[in-house]
CSV table of C-alpha atoms in Angstrom, one decimal:
chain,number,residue,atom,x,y,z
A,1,UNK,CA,0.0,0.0,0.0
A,2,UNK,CA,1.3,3.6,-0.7
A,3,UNK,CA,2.7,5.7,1.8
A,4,UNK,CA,0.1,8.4,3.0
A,5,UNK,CA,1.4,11.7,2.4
A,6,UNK,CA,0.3,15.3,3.3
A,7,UNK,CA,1.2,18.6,4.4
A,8,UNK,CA,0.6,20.4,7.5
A,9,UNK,CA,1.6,24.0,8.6
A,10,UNK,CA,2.2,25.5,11.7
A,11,UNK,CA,2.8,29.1,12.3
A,12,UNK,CA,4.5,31.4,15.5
A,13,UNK,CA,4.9,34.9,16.1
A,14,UNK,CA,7.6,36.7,18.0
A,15,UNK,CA,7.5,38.6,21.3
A,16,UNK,CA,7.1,41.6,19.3
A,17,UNK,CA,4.0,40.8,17.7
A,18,UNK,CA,1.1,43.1,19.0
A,19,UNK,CA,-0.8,40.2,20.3
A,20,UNK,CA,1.9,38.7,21.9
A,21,UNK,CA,2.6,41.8,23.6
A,22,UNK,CA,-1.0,42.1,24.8
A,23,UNK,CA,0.1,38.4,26.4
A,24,UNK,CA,2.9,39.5,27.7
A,25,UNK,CA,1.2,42.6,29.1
A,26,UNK,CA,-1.2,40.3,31.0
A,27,UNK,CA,0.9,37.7,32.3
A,28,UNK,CA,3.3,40.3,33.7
A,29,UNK,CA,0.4,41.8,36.0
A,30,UNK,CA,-1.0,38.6,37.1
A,31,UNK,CA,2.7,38.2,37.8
A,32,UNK,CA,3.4,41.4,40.0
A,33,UNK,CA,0.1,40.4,41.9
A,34,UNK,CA,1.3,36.8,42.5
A,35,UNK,CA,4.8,37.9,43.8
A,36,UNK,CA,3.8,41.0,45.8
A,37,UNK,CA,0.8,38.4,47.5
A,38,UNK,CA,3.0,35.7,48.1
A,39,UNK,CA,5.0,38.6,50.1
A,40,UNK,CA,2.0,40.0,51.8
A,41,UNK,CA,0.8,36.3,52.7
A,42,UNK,CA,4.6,35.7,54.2
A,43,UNK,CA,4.4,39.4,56.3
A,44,UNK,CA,1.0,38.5,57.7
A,45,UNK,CA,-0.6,41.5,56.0
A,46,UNK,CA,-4.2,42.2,56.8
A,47,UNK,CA,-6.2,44.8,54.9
A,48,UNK,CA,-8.2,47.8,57.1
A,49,UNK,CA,-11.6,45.5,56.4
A,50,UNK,CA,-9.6,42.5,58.1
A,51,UNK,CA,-9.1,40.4,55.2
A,52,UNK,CA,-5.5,38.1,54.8
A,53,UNK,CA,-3.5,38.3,51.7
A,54,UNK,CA,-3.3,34.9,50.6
A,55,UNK,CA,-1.9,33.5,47.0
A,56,UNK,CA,-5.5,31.2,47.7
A,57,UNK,CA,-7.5,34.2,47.2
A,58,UNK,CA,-5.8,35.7,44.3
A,59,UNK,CA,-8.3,35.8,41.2
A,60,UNK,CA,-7.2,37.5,38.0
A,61,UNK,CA,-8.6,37.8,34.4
A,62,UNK,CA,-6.3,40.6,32.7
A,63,UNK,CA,-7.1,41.6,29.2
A,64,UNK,CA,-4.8,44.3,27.6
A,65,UNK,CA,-5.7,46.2,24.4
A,66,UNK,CA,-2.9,48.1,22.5
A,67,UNK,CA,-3.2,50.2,19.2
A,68,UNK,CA,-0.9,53.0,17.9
A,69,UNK,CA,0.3,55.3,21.0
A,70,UNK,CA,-1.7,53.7,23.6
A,71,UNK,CA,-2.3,50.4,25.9
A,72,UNK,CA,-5.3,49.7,27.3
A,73,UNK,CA,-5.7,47.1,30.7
A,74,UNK,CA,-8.8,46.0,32.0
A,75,UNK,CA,-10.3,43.0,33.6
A,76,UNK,CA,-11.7,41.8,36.9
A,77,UNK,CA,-9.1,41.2,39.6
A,78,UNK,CA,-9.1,40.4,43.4
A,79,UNK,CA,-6.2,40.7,45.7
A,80,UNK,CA,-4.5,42.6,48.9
A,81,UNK,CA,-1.2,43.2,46.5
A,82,UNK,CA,-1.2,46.9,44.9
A,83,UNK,CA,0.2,46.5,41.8
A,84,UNK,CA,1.7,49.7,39.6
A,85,UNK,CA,0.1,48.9,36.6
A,86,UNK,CA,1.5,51.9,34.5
A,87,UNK,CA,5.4,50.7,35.2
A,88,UNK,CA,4.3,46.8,34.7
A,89,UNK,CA,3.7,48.1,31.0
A,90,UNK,CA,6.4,50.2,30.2
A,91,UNK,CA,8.8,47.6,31.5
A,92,UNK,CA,7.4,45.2,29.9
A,93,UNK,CA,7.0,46.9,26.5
A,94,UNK,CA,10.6,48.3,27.1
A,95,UNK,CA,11.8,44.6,27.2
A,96,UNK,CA,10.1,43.6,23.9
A,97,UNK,CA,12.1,46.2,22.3
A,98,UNK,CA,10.0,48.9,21.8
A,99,UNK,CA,11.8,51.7,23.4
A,100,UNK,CA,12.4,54.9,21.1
A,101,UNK,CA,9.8,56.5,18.6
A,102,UNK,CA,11.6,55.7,15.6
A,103,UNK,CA,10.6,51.6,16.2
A,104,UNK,CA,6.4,52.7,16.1
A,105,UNK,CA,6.0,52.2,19.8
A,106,UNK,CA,7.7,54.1,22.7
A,107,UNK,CA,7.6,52.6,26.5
A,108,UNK,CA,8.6,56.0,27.6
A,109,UNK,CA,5.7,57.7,25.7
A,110,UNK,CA,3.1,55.4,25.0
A,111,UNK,CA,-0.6,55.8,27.3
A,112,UNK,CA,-1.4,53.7,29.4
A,113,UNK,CA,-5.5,53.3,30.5
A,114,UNK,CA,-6.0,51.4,33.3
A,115,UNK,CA,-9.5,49.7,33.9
A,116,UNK,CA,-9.2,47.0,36.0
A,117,UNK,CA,-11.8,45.9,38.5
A,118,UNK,CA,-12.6,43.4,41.2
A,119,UNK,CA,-14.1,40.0,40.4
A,120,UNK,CA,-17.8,39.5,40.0
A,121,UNK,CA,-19.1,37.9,43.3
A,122,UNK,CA,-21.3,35.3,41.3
A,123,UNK,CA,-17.9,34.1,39.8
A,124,UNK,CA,-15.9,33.9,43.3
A,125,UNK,CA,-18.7,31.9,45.5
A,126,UNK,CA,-18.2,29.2,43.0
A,127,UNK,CA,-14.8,28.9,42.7
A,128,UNK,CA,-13.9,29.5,46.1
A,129,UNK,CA,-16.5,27.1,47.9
A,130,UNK,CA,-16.0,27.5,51.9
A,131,UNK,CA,-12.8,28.4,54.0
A,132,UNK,CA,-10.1,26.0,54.1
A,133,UNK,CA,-8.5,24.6,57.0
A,134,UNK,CA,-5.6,22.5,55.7
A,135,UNK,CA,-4.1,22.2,51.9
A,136,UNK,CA,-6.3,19.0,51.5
A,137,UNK,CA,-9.1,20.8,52.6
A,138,UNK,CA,-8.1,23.7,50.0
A,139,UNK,CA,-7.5,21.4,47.0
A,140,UNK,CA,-10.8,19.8,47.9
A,141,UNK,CA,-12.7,22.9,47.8
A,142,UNK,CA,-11.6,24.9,44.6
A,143,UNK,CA,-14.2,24.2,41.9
A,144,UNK,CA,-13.7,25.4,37.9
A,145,UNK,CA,-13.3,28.9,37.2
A,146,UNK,CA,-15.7,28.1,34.3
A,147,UNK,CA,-17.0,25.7,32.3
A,148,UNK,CA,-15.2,24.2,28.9
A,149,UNK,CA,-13.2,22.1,27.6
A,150,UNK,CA,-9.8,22.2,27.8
A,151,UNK,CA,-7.0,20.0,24.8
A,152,UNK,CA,-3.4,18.2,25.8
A,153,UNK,CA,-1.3,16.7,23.0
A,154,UNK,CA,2.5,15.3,22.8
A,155,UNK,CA,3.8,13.3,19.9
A,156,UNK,CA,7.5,11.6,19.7
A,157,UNK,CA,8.0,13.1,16.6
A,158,UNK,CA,10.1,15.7,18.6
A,159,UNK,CA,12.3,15.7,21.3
A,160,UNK,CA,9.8,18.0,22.8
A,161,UNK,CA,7.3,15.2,22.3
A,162,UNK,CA,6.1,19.0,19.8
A,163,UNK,CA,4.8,18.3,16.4
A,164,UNK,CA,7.2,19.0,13.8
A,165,UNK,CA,5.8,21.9,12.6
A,166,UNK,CA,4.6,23.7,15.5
A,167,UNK,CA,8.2,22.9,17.2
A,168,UNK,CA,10.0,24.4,14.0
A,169,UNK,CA,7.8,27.7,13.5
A,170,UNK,CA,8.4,28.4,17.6
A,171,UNK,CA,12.1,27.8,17.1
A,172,UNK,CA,12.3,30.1,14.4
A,173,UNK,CA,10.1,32.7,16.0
A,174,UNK,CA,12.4,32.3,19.3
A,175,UNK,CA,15.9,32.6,17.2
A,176,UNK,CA,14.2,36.1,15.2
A,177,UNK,CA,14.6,37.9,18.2
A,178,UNK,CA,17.5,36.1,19.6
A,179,UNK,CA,19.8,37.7,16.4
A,180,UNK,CA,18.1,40.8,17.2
A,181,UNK,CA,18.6,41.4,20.5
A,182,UNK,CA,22.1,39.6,21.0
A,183,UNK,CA,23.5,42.2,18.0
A,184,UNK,CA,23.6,39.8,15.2
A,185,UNK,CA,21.1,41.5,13.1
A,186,UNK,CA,20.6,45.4,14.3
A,187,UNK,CA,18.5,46.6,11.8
A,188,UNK,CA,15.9,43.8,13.3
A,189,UNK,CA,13.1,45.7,15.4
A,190,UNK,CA,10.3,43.5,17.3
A,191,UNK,CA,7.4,42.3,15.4
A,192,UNK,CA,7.3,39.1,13.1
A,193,UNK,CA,5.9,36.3,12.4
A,194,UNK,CA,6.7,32.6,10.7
A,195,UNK,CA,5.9,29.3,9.3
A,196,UNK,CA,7.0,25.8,8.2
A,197,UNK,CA,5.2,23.6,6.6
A,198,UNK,CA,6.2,19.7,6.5
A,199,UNK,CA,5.3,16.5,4.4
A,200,UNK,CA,4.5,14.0,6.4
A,201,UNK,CA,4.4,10.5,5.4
A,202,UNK,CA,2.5,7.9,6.9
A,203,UNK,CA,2.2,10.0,9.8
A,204,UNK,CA,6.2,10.8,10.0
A,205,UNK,CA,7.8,13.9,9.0
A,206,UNK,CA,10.0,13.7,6.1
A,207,UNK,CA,10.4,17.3,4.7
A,208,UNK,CA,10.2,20.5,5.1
A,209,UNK,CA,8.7,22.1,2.3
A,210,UNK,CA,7.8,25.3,2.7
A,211,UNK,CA,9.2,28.9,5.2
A,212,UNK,CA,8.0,32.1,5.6
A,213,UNK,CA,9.9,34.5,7.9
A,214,UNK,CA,8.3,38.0,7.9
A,215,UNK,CA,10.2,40.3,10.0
A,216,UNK,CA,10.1,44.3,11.1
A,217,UNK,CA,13.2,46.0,10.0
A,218,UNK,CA,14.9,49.2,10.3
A,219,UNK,CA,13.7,51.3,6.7
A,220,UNK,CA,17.6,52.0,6.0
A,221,UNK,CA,17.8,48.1,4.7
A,222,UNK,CA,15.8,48.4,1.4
A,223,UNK,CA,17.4,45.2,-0.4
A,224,UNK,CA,15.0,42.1,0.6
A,225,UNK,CA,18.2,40.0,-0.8
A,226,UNK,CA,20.0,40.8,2.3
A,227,UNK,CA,17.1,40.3,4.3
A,228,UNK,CA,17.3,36.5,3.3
A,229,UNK,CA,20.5,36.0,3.4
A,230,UNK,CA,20.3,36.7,6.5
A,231,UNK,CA,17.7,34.8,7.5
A,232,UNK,CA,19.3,31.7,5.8
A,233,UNK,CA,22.4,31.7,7.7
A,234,UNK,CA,21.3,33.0,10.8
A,235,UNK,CA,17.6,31.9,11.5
A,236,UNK,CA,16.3,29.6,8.8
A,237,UNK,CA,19.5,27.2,8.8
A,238,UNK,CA,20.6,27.0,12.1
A,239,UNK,CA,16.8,25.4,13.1
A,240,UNK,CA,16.1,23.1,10.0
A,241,UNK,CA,20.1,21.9,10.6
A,242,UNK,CA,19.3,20.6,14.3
A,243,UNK,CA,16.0,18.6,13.3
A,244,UNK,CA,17.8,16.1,10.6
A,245,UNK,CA,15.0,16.4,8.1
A,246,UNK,CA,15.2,17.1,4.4
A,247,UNK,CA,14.6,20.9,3.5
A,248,UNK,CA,17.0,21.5,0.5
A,249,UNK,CA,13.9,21.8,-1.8
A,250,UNK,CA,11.9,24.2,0.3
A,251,UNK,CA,10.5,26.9,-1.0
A,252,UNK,CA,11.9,30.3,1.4
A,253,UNK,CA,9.9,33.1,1.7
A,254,UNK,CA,11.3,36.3,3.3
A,255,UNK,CA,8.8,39.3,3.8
A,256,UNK,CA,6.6,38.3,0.9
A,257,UNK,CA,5.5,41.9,0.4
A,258,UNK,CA,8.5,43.4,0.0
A,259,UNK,CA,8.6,45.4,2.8
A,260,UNK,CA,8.4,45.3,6.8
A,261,UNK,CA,9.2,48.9,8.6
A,262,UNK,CA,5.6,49.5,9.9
A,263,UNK,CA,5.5,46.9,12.8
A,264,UNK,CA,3.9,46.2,16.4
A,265,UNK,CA,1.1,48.1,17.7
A,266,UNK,CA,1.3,50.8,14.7
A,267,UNK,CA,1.0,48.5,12.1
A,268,UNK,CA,-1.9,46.1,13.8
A,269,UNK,CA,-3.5,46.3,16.9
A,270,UNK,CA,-3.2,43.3,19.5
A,271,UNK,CA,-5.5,41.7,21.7
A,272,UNK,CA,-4.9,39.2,24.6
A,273,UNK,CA,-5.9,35.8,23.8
A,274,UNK,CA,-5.7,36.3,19.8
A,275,UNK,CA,-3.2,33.5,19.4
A,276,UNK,CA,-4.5,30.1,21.1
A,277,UNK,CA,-3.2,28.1,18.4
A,278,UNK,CA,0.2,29.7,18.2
A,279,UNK,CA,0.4,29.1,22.1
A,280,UNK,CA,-0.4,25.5,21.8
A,281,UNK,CA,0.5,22.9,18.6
A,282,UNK,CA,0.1,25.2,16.0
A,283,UNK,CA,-3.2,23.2,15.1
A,284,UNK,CA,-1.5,19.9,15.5
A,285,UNK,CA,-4.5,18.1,17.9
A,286,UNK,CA,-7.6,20.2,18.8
A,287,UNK,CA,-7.9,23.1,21.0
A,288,UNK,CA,-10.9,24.0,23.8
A,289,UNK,CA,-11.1,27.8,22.3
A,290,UNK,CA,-10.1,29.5,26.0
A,291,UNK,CA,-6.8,31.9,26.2
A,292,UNK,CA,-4.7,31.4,28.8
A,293,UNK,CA,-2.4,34.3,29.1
A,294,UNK,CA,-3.6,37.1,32.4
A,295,UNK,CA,-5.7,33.7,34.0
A,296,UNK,CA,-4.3,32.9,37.5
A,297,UNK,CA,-4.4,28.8,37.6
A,298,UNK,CA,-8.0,28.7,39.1
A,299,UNK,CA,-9.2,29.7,35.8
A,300,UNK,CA,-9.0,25.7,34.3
A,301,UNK,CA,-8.9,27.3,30.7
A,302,UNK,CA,-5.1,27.3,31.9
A,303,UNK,CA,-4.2,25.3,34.4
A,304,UNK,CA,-6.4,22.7,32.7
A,305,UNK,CA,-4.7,22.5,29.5
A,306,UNK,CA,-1.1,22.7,31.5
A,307,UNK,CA,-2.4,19.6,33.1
A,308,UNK,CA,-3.7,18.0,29.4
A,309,UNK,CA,-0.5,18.5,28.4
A,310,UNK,CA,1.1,17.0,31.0
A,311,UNK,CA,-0.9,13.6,30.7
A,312,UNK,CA,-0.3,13.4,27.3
A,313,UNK,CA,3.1,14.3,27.5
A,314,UNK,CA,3.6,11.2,30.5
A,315,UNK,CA,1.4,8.9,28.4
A,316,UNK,CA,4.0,9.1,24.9
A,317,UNK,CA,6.8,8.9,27.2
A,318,UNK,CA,6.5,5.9,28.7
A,319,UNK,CA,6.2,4.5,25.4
A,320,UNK,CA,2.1,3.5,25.8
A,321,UNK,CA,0.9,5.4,22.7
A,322,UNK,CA,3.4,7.2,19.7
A,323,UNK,CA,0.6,10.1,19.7
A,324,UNK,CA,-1.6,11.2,22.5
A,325,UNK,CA,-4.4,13.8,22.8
A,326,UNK,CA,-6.6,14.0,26.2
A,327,UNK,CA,-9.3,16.6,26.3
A,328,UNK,CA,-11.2,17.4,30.1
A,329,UNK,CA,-14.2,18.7,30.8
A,330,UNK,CA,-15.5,21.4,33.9
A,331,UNK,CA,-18.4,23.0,35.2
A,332,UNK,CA,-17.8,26.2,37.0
A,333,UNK,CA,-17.7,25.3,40.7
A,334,UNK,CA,-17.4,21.6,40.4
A,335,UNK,CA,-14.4,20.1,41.6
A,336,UNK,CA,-13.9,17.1,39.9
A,337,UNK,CA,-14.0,17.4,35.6
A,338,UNK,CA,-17.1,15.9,33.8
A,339,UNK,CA,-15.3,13.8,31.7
A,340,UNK,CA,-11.5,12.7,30.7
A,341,UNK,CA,-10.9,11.3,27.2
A,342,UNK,CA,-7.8,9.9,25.5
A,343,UNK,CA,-7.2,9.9,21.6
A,344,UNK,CA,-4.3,8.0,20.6
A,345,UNK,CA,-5.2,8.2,17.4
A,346,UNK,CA,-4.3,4.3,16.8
A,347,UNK,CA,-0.5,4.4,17.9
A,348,UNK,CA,-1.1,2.9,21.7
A,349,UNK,CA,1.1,0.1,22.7
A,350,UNK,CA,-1.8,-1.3,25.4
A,351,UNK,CA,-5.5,-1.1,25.8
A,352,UNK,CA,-6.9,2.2,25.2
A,353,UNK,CA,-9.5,1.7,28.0
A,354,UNK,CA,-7.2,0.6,30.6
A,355,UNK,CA,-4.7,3.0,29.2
A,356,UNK,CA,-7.9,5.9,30.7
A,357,UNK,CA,-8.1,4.1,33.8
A,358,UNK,CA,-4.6,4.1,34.2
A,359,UNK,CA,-4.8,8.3,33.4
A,360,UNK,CA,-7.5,8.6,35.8
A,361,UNK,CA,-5.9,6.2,38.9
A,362,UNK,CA,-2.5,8.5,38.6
A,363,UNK,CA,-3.6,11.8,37.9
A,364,UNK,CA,-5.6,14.1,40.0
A,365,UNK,CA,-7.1,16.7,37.8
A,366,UNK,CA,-9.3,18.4,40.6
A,367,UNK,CA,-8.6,22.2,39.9
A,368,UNK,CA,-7.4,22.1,43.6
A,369,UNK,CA,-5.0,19.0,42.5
A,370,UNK,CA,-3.5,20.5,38.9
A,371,UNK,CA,-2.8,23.9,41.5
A,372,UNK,CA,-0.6,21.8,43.7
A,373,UNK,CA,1.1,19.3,41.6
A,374,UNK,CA,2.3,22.0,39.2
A,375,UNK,CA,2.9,24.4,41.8
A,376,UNK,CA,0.9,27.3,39.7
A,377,UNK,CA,0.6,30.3,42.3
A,378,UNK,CA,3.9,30.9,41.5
A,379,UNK,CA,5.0,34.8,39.1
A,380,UNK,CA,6.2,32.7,36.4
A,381,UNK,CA,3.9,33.2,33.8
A,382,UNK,CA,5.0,36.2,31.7
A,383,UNK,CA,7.6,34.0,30.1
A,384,UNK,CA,5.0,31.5,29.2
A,385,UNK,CA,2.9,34.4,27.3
A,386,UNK,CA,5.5,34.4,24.1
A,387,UNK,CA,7.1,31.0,21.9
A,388,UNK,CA,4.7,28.6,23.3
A,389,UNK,CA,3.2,27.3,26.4
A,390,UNK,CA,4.3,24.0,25.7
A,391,UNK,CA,7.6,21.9,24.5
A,392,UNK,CA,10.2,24.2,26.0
A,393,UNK,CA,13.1,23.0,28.4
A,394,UNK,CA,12.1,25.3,31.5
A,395,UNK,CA,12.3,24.0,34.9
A,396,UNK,CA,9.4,26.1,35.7
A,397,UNK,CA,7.2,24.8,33.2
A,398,UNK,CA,6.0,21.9,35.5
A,399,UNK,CA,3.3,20.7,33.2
A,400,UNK,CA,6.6,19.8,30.7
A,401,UNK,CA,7.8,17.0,33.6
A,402,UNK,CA,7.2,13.3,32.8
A,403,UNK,CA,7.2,12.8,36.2
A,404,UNK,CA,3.8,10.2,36.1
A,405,UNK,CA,5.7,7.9,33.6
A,406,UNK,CA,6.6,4.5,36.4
A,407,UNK,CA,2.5,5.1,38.1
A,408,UNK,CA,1.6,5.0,34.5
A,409,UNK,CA,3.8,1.5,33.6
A,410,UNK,CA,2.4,0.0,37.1
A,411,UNK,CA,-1.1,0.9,36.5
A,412,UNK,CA,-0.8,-1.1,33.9
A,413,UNK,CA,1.2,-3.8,34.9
């Protein structure tokens, strides 16, 4: 029988990218709330109405808007932790790059709204259930942020245990701004964008076929030859070299238009939550449709699919299936999910119903549970909001452990 063959394309955006900024934006508040808490919690703080700070009570949903001149931050937040909200976005747009006029976006001069308010009551009486009195007692009591559904996938196809293309595009987003900010390529400024696409063949990658690199630059550089080049020897290369798959034949695409000076919030204006699929597999498996970036980790459109992932993830490495995608289900203020499913699309090594049982008798996925076994009240998400969620080799992205891999094996033993 012939080999099945067909193409799939992933895409990634850099940190520059105006959505990815409105990510980064919200992630870096929920941040300065969860590290500023955590020291109010340690001080024994108590606000003049007699309430504790305490990381448990911390509830954020952090939306930022930006547009030409101006960044807009709203959403419904409760905590004891004052937060400056004006420097939170200048620093953090200062650290994308965006620091003098000349680049479309200014840190320095750039206004900043603020319109953030405290979390609707309705939501909190849910979620937070009734006062806990020991960390059992907490995990027990934490229900769903929300309803929905929430994806994990891993293949071995990767290192990673990343598809193909969604591991290349990331790579090539994250080396873009590596060359710009380390020197390499100067005339580089923040904002761009890529993609791969790879022939697969009987479900294996075989090729790369096809790259598009788009990428801001200074409008001194006028010769889109040089832009190439460049991109050949110090982007496009350097990834396709490390993955040991054919891409001599792919067609290279470098700023398709011709030209790339108007970037970032002037050329396009960004919107929290306007790049699931970039912060996931880059389509690669499904995807429940909730954002993650400015959710603190009772909000299970996050910590959810950290934990997805992480199931998967222990399931392909310990060799029971080649591919793996688990989807769970919450209602908003129910502990436990509605339902746990796992796709292995045909590539599992044991029964795919024990294989679920096996998920179900290791893994805790009680909001409470996912909290404490990845250890999510901790300011560490900003760095999350930019190159994926997923495949990278940080030691705190806990969901990235295959640390469930031997309770899997005996479960099934």
């Amino acid at each position: 029988m012939a080999a099945r063959t067909y193409l799939f394309t992933s895409e990634s955006v850099t940190e520059g990218h105006p959505d990815k900024m409105a990510d980064q934006i919200s992630d870096a508040v929920l941040d300065a709330i969860l590290a500023k808490e955590a020291r109010l919690e340690q001080e024994g703080y108590i606000s003049p109405t007699g309430v504790p700070a305490s990381l448990a009570n911390v509830r954020c949903a952090c939306e930022t808007f930006l547009t030409t001149g101006t960044v807009i931050v709203a959403g419904e937040i409760r905590t004891q932790a004052y937060v400056d909200v004006q420097k939170i976005v200048r620093d953090t747009v200062r650290r994308i790059g965006y620091d003098r006029a000349k680049f479309g976006f200014d840190c320095e001069t750039c206004g900043v709204i603020n319109m953030i308010h405290e979390q609707s009551p309705d939501i909190a009486q849910g979620v937070d259930g009734t006062f806990a009195r020991s960390e059992e007692d907490e995990i027990a009591r934490i229900g769903a942020g929300d309803q929905g559904m929430m994806f994990g996938y891993a293949s071995d196809e990767t290192e990673t245990l990343m598809p193909m293309p969604a591991f290349l595009a990331q790579s090539m987003a994250e080396r873009l701004a590596a060359v710009r900010k380390d020197g390499t390529l100067s005339y580089l400024r923040p904002d761009g964008k890529t993609q791969v696409t790879v022939r697969y063949e009987d479900d294996e990658p075989v090729e790369v076929t096809a790259v598009v690199v788009s990428t801001q630059h200074a409008p001194e550089i006028d010769d889109m030859n040089v832009i190439k080049e460049d991109m050949l020897r110090h982007v496009i290369g350097p990834v396709l070299d490390g993955v040991g798959i054919k891409w001599s034949d792919a067609e290279i695409y470098v700023n398709p238009t011709g030209r790339f000076v108007v970037g970032g919030p002037m050329g396009d204006t960004g919107l929290t939550g306007r790049k699931i699929i970039v912060d996931t597999y880059g389509g690669m498996g499904r995807h429940g449709g909730g954002a993650f970036s400015g959710k603190d980790c009772t909000k299970v459109d996050r910590s959810a699919a950290y934990a997805a992932r992480w199931v998967a993830k222990n399931v392909v490495a310990a060799g029971l299936a080649r591919r793996c995608e688990v989807q769970l289900a919450y209602a908003i203020g129910v502990t436990h999910p509605l339902s746990i499913m796992i796709e292995t699309f045909g590539t599992a090594t044991v029964d795919e119903h024990k294989l679920e049982l096996a998920v179900r008798d290791v893994f805790d996925l009680r909001p409470g549970a996912i909290i404490h076994d990845l250890d999510l009240r901790r300011p560490i998400f900003e760095k999350t909001a930019a190159y994926g969620h997923f495949g990278r080799e940080d030691p705190d992205f806990t969901w990235e452990k295959t640390n469930r891999v031997d309770e899997l094996r005996a479960a099934l033993a």
